[in-house]
Tab-separated table of C-alpha atoms and ligand atoms in Angstrom:
chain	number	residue	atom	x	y	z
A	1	UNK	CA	27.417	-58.968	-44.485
A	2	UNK	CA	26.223	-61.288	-42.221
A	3	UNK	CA	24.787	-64.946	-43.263
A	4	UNK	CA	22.900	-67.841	-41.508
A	5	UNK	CA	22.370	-69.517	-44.364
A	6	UNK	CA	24.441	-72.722	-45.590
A	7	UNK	CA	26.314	-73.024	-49.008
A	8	UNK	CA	24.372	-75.804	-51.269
A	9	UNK	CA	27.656	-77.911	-50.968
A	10	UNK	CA	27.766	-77.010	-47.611
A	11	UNK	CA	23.923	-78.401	-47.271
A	12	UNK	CA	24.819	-81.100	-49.456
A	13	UNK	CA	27.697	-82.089	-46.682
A	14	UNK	CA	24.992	-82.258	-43.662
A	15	UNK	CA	22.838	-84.006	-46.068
A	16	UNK	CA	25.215	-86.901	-46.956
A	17	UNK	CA	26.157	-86.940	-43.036
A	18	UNK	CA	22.525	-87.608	-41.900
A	19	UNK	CA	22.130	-89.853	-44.158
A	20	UNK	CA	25.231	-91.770	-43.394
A	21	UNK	CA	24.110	-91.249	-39.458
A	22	UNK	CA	20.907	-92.777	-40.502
A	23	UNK	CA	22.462	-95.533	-42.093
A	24	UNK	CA	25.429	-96.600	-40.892
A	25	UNK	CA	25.253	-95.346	-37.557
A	26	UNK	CA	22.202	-95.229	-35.852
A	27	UNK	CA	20.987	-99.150	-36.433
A	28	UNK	CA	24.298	-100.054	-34.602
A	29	UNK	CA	24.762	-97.867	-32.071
A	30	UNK	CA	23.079	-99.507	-28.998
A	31	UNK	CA	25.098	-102.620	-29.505
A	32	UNK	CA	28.441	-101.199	-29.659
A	33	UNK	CA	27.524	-98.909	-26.725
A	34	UNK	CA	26.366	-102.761	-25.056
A	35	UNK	CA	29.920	-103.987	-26.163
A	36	UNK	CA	32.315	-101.714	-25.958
A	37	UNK	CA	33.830	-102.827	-29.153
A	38	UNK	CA	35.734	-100.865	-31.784
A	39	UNK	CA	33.035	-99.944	-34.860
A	40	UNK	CA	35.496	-101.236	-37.651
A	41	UNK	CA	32.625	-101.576	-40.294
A	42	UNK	CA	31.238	-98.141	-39.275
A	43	UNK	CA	35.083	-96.653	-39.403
A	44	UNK	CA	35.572	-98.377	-42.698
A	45	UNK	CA	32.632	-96.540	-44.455
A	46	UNK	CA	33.329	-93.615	-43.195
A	47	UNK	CA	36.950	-93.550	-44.164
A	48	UNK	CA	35.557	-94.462	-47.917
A	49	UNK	CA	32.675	-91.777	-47.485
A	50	UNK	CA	35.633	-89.210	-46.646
A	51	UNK	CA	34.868	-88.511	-42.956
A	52	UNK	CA	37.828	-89.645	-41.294
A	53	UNK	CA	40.317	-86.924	-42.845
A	54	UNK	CA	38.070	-84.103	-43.875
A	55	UNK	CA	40.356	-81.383	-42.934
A	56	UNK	CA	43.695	-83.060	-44.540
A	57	UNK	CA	44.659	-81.014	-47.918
A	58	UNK	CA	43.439	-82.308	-50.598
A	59	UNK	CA	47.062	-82.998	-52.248
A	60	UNK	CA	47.449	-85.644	-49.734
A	61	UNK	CA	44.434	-87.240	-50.410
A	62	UNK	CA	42.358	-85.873	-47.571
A	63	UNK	CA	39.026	-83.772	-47.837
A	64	UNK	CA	40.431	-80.299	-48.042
A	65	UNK	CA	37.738	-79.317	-45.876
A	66	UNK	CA	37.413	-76.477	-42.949
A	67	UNK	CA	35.990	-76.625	-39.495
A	68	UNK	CA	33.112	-75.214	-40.082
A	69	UNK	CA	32.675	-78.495	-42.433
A	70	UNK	CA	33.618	-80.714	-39.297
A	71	UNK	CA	31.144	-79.474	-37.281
A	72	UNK	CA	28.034	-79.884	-39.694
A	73	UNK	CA	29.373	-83.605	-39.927
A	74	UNK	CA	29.832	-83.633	-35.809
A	75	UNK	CA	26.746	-82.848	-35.761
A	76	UNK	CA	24.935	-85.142	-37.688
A	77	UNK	CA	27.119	-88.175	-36.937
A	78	UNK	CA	26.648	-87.212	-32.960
A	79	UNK	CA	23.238	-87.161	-32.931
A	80	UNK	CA	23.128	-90.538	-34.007
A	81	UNK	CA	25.956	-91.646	-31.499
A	82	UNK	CA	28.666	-89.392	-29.896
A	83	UNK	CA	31.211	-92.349	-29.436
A	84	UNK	CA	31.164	-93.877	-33.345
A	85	UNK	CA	31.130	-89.815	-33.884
A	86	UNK	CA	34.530	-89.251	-31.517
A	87	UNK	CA	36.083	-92.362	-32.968
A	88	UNK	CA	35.957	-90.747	-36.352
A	89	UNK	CA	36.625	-87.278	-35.831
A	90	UNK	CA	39.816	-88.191	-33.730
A	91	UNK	CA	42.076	-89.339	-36.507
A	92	UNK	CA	41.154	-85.885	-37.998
A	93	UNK	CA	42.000	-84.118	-34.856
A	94	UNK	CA	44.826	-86.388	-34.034
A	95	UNK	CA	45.944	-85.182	-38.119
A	96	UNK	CA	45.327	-81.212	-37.248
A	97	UNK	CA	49.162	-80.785	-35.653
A	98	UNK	CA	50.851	-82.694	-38.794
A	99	UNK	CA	48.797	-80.150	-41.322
A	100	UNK	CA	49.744	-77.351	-38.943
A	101	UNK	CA	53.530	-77.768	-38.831
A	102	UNK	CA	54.342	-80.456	-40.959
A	103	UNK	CA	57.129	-80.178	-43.346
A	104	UNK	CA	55.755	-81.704	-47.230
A	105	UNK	CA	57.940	-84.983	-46.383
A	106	UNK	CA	56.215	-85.310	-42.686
A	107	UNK	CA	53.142	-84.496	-44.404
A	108	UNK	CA	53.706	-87.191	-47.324
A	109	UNK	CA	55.081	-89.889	-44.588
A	110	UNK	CA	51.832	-89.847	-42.624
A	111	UNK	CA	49.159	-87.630	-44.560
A	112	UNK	CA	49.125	-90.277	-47.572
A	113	UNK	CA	48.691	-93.370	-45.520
A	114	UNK	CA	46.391	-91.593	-43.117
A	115	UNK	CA	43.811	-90.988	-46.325
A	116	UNK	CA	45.103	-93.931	-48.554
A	117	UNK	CA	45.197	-96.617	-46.569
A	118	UNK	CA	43.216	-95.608	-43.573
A	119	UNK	CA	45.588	-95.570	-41.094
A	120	UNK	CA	44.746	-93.839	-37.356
A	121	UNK	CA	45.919	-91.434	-35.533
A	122	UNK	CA	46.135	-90.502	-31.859
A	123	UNK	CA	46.841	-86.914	-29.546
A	124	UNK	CA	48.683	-87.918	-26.335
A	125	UNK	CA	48.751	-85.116	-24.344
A	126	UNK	CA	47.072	-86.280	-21.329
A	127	UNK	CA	49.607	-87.918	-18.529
A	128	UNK	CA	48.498	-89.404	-15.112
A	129	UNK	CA	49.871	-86.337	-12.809
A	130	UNK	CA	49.211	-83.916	-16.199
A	131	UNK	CA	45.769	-83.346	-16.744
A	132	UNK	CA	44.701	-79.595	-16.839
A	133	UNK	CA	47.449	-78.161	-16.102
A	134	UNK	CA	49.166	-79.186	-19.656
A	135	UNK	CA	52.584	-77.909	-19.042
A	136	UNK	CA	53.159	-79.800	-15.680
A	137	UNK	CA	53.692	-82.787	-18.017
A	138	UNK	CA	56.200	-85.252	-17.303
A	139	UNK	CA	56.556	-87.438	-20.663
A	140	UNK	CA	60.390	-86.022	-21.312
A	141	UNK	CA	62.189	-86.417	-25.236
A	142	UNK	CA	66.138	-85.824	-24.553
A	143	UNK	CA	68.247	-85.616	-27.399
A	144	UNK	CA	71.235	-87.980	-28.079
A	145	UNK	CA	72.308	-87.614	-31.537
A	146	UNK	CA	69.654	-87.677	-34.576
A	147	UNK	CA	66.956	-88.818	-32.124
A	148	UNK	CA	65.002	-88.527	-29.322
A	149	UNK	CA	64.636	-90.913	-26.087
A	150	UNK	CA	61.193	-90.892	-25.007
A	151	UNK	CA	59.880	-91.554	-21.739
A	152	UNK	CA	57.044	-90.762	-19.637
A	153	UNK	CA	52.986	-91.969	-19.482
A	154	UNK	CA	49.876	-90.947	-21.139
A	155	UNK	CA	46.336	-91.277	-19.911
A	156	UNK	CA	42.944	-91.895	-21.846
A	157	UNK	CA	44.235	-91.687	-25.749
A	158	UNK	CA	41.172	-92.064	-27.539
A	159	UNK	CA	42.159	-94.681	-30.445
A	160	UNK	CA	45.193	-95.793	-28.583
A	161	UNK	CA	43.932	-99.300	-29.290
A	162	UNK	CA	43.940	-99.089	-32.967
A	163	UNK	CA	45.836	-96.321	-34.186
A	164	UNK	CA	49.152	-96.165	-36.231
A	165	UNK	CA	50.501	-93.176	-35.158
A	166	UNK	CA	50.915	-90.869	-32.203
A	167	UNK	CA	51.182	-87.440	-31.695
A	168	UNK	CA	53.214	-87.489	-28.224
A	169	UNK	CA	54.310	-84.368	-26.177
A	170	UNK	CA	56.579	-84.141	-24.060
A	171	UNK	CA	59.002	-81.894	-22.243
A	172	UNK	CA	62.349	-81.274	-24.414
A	173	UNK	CA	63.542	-78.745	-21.672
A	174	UNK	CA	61.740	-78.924	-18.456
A	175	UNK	CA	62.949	-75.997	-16.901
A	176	UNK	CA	61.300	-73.922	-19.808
A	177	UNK	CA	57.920	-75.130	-18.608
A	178	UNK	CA	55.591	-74.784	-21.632
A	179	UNK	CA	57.822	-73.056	-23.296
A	180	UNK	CA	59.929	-76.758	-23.158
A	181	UNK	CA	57.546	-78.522	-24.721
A	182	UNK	CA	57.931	-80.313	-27.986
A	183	UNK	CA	55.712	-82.735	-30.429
A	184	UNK	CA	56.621	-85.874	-32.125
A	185	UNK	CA	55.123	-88.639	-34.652
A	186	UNK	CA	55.550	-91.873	-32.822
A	187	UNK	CA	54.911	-95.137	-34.628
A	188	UNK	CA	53.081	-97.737	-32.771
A	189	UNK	CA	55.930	-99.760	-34.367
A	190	UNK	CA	58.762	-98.400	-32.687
A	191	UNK	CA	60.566	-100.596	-29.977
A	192	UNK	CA	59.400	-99.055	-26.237
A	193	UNK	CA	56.275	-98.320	-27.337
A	194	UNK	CA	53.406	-99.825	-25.800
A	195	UNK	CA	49.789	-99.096	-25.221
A	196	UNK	CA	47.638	-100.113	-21.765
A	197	UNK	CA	44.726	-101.525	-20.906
A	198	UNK	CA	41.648	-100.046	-22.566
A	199	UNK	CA	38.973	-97.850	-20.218
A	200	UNK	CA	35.936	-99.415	-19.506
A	201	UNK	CA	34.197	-96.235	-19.388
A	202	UNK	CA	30.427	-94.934	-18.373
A	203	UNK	CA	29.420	-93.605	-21.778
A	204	UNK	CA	31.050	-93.123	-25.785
A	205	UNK	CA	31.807	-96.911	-25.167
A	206	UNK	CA	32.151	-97.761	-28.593
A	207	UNK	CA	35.031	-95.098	-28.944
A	208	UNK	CA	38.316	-96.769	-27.663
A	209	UNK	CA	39.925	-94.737	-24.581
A	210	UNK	CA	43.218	-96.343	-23.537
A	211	UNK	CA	47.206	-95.117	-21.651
A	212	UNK	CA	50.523	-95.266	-23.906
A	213	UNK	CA	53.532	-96.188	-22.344
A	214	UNK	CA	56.470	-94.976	-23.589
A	215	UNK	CA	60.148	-96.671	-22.335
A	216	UNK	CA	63.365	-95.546	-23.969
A	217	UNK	CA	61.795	-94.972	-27.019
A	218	UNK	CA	63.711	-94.061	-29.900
A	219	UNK	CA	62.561	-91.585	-32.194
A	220	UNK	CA	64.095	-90.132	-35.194
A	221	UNK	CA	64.909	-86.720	-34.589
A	222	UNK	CA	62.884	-85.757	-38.839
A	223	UNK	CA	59.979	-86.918	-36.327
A	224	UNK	CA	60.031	-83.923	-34.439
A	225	UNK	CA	57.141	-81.559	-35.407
A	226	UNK	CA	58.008	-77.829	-35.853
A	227	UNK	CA	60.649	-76.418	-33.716
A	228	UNK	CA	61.980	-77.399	-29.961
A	229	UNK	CA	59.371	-75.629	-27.809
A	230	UNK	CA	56.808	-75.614	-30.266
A	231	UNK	CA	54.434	-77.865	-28.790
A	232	UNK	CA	52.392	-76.072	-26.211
A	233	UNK	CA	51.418	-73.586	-28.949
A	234	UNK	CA	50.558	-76.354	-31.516
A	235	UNK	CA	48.228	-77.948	-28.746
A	236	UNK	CA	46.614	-74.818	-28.374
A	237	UNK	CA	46.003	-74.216	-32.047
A	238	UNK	CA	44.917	-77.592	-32.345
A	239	UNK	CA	42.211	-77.082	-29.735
A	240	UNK	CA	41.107	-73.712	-31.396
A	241	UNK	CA	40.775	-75.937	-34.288
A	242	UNK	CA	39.222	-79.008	-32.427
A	243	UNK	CA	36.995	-77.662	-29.624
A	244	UNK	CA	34.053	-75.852	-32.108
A	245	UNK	CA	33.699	-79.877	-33.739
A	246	UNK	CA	33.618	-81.184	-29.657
A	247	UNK	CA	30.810	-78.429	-29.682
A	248	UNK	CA	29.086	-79.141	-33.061
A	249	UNK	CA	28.679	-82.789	-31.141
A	250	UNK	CA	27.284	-81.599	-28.399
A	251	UNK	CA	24.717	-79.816	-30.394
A	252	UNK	CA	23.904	-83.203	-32.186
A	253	UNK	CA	23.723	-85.319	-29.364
A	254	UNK	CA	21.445	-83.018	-27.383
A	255	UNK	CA	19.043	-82.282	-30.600
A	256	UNK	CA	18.797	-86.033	-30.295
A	257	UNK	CA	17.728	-86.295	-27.123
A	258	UNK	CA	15.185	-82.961	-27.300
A	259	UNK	CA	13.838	-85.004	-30.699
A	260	UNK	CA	13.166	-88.268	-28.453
A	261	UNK	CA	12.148	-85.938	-25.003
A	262	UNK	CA	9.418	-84.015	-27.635
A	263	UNK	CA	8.436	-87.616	-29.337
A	264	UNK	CA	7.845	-88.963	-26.061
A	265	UNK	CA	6.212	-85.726	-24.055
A	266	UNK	CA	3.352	-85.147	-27.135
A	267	UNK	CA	2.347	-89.246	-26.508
A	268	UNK	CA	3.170	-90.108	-22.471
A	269	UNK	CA	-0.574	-88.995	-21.091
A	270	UNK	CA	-0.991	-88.083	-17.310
A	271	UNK	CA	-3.707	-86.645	-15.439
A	272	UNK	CA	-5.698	-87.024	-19.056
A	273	UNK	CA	-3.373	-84.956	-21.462
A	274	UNK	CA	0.009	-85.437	-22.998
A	275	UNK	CA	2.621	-84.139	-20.851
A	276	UNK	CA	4.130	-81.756	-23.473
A	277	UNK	CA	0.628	-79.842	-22.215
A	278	UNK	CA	2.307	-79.471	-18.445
A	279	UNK	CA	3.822	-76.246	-18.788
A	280	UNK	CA	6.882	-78.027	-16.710
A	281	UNK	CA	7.262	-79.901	-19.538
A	282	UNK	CA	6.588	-77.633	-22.364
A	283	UNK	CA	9.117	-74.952	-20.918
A	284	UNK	CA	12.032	-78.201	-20.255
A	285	UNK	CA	11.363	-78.338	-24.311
A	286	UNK	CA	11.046	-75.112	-25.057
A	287	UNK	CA	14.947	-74.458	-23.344
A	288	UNK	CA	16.155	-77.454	-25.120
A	289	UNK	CA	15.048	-75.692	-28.314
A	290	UNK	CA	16.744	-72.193	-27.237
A	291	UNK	CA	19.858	-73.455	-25.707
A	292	UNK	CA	20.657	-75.800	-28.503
A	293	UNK	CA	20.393	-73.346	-31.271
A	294	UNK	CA	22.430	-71.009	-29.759
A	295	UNK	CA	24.637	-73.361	-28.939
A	296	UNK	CA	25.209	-74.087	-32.737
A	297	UNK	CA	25.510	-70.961	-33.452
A	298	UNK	CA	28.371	-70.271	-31.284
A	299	UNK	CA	30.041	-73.743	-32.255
A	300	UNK	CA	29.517	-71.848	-36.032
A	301	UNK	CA	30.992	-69.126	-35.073
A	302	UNK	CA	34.376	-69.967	-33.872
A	303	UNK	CA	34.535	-72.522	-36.504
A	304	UNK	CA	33.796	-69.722	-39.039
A	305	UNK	CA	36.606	-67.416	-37.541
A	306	UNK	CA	39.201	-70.804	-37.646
A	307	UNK	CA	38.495	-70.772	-42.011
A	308	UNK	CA	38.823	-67.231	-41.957
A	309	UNK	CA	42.303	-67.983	-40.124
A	310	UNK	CA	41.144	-65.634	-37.270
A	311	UNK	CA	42.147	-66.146	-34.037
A	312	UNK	CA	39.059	-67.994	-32.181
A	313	UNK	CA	40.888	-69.233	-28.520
A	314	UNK	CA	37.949	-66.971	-26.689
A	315	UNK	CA	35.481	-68.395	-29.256
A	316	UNK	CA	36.168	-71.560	-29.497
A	317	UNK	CA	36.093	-72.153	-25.290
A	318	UNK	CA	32.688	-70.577	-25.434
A	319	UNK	CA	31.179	-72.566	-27.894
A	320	UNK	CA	32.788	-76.060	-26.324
A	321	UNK	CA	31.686	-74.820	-22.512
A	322	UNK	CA	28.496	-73.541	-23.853
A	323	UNK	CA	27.402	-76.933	-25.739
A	324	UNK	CA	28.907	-79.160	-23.744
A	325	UNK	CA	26.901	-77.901	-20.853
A	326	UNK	CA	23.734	-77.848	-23.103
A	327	UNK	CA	23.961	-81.229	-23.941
A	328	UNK	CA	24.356	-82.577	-20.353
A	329	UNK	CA	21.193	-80.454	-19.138
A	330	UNK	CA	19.076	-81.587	-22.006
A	331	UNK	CA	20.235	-84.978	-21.843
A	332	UNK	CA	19.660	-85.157	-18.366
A	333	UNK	CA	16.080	-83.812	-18.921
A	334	UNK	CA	15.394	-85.657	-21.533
A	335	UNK	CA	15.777	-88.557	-18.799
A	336	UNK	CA	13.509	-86.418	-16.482
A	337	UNK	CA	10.433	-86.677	-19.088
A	338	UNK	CA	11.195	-89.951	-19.830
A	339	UNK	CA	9.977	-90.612	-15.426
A	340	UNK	CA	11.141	-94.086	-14.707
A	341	UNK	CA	11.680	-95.767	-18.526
A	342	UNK	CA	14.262	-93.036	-18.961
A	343	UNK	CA	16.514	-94.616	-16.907
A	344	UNK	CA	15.940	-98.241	-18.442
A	345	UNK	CA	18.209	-98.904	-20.838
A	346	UNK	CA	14.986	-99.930	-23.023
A	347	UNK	CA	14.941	-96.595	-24.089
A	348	UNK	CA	17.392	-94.067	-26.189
A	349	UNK	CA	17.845	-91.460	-23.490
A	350	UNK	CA	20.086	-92.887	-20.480
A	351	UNK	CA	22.810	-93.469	-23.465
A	352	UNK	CA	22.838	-89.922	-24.313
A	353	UNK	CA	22.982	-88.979	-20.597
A	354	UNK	CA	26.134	-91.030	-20.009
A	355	UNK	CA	27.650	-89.668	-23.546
A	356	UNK	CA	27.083	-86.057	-22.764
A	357	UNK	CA	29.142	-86.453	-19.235
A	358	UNK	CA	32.233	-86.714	-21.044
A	359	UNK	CA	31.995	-83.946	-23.312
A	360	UNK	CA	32.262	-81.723	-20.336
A	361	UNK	CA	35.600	-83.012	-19.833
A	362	UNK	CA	37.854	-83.720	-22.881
A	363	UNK	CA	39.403	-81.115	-25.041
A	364	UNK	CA	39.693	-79.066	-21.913
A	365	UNK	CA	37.088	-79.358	-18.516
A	366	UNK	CA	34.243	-76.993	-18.477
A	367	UNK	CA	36.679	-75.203	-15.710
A	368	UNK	CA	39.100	-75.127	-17.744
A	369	UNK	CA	37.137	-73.592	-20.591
A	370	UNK	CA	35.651	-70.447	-17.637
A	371	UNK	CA	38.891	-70.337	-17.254
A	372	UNK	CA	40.273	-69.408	-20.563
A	373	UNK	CA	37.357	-66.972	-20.605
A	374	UNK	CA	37.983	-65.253	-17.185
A	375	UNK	CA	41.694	-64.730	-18.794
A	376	UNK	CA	40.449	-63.186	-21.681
A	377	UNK	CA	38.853	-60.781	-20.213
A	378	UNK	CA	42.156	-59.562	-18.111
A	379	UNK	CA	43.910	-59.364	-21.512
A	380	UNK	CA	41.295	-56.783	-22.999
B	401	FAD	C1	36.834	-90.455	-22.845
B	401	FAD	C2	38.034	-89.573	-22.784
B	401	FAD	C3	38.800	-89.364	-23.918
B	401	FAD	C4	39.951	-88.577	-23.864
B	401	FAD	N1	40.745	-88.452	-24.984
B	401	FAD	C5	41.956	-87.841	-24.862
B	401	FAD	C6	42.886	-87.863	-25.955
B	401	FAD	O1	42.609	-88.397	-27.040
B	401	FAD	N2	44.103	-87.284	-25.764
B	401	FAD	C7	44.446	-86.684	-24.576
B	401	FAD	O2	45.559	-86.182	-24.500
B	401	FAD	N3	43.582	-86.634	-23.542
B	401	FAD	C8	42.355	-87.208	-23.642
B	401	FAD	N4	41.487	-87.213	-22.576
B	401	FAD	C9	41.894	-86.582	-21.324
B	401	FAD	C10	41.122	-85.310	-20.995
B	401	FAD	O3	41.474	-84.287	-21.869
B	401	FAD	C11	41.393	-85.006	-19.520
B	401	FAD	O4	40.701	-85.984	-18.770
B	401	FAD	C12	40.957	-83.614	-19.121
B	401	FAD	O5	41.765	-82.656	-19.725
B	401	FAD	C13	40.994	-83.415	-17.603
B	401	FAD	O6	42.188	-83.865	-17.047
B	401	FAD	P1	42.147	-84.847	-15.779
B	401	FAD	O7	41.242	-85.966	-16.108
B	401	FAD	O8	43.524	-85.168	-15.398
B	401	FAD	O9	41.449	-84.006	-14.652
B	401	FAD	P2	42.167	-82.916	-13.680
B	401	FAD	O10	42.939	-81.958	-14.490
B	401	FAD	O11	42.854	-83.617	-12.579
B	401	FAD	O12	40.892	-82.164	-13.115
B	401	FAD	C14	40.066	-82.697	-12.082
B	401	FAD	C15	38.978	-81.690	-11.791
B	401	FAD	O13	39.566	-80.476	-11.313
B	401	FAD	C16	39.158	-79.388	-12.142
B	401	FAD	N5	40.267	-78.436	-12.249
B	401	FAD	C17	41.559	-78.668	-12.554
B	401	FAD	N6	42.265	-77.541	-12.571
B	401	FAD	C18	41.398	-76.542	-12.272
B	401	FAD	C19	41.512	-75.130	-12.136
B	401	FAD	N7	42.666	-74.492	-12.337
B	401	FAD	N8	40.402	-74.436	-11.814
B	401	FAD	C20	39.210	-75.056	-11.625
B	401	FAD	N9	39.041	-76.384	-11.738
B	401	FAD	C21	40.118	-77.111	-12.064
B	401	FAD	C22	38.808	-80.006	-13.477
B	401	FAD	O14	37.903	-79.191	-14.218
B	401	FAD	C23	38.167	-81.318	-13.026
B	401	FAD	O15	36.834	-81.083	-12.675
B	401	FAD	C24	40.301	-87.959	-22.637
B	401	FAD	C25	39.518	-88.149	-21.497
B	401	FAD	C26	38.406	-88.947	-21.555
B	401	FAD	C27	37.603	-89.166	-20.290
């Protein structure tokens, strides 16, 4: 049987999200895109509203929640602003390898304080020479005794600045390729450990993008997650989990910026009637409307597929190339309605044309995303 329709907790969810977006978000957003700082206030309330773990089991404190969850918050807390919205759903991403893998005392170690105390997490995947191409990473984690030795670089780790832990990869075995890749829980305590100089970046300025250096870093080896090797496949399986929620953003950050293009369009008049009454207009609108809602829809689907622990790797790259690309168009038309004050920063919609760039390229570029798909379709 097939269903469109929300569950009343689920509506109740994307109520209490817009509401918080409303709120908490929205009134501040301009200033921290202005200043670049980190929205500590705004990360506070959400971590008491329970939207900074939403998908940790609930016997570790966390929401319990699905993805499908995640992206009705993404949504919501996006369309208010996409770089409060990545700082908070990071920690929960950053948490998705620890739920995967974990063993109960990893789980208890960093779970617990990640809901209880509201400490941060961060995915370091991402190296200097290592972008794309995952497994060409160069971060290595030899083995001497019951630890590891870290070394290597990582480039743009969202909540590098502030976070507690990090969940670093790096090669175990480099002649395996991805095969030789293995994860770890880092502490930002641990001696060798250091993290760079923050990005000052062209849009989501108020989430914090910074590197991690890591130099001779010791790491207990009980901080290893899952097996030797395992890591490729967990980052994979994290970004099945991750990508529809990069999507669900997408969708909220370009429903934003249709709702100010259609606000705008029905009162801007030229040549004696609103523009919304050009049909170059109308039909800019009219796409916005169509591309967005079946871009949610495909964000929904490979969320739904993750809760029904189906395999969603084609899904998932569809929805996050599909949205991602959705939002940048109608972002970037939004602008176009706007004529000249849509590129003052007087008004809403240059923001969301600098936030949507990025979304095209973390999690995965949009190449990287026709890629997946082009591969799926030799494997049919
Ligand atoms: C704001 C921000 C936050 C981020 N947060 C994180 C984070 O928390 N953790 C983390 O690990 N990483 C993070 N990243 C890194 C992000 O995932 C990478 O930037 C992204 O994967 C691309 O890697 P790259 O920048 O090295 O580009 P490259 O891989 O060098 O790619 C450059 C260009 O070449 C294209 N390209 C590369 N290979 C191919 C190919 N085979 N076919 C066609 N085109 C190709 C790409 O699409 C891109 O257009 C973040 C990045 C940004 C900007």
């Amino acid at each position: 049987m097939l269903s469109f329709g929300l569950s009343p907790e689920q509506e109740s969810l994307r109520s209490l999200a817009r509401e918080f977006a409303k709120a908490e978000i929205l009134p501040v957003s301009a200033e921290y895109d202005r200043s670049g700082e980190v929205p500590w206030p705004v990360i506070k309330k959400a971590w008491e509203t329970g939207f900074l773990n939403m998908g940790v089991p609930e016997e570790y404190g966390g929401g319990g929640q699905g993805v499908l969850a995640s992206c009705l918050v993404s949504e919501e807390l996006a369309a208010a602003c996409a770089g409060i919205s990545a700082t908070l759903a990071l920690t929960d991403l950053a948490c998705t390898p620890i739920v995967l893998t974990g063993t109960a005392e990893q789980k208890e170690r960093w779970l617990r304080p990640v809901c209880h105390e509201m400490k941060m997490v961060s995915l370091c995947v991402t190296e200097p020479e290592a972008g794309s191409d995952v497994a060409s990473l160069a971060t290595t984690a030899v083995r001497d005794g019951g630890s590891y030795i870290i070394n290597g670089n990582k480039q743009f780790i969202t909540n590098a600045s502030i976070a507690d832990y990090f969940i670093v990869f790096a090669a175990t075995d480099r002649k395996k390729g991805h095969r030789g890749i293995s994860a770890f829980v880092v502490e930002r305590s641990t001696p060798g450990f250091s993290v760079g100089k923050k990005e000052d970046k062209m849009g989501q300025r108020a989430s914090d993008t910074a590197g991690v250096s890591l130099a001779e870093a010791v790491v207990p080896a009980e901080n290893r997650l899952g097996e030797e090797g395992d890591g490729f496949r967990l980052i994979m399986q994290t970004f099945d989990r991750s990508r529809p929620g990069v999507a669900a953003a997408a969708v909220g950050l370009g429903r934003a910026a249709m709702e100010h293009a259609v606000r705008y369009a029905k009162t801007r008049v030229q040549f004696g009637v609103p523009i919304i009454l050009h049909q170059a207009i109308g039909f800019m609108l009219a796409d916005m409307q169509k591309d967005l809602d079946a871009a949610r829809l495909l964000a929904w689907r490979a969320a739904w597929l993750a809760d029904e622990g189906q395999r969603n790797s084609r899904e998932s790259a569809m929805a996050k190339v599909f949205a991602a690309d959705v939002a940048m168009r109608v972002a970037t038309e939004a602008v176009q309605i706007f004529g000249g004050y849509g590129y003052s920063r007087e008004y809403p919609v240059e923001k969301l044309m600098r936030d949507a760039k990025v979304m095209q390229i973390y999690e995965g570029t949009s190449q990287i995303q026709r890629l997946l798909l082009t591969k799926s379709l030799f494997e049919q």
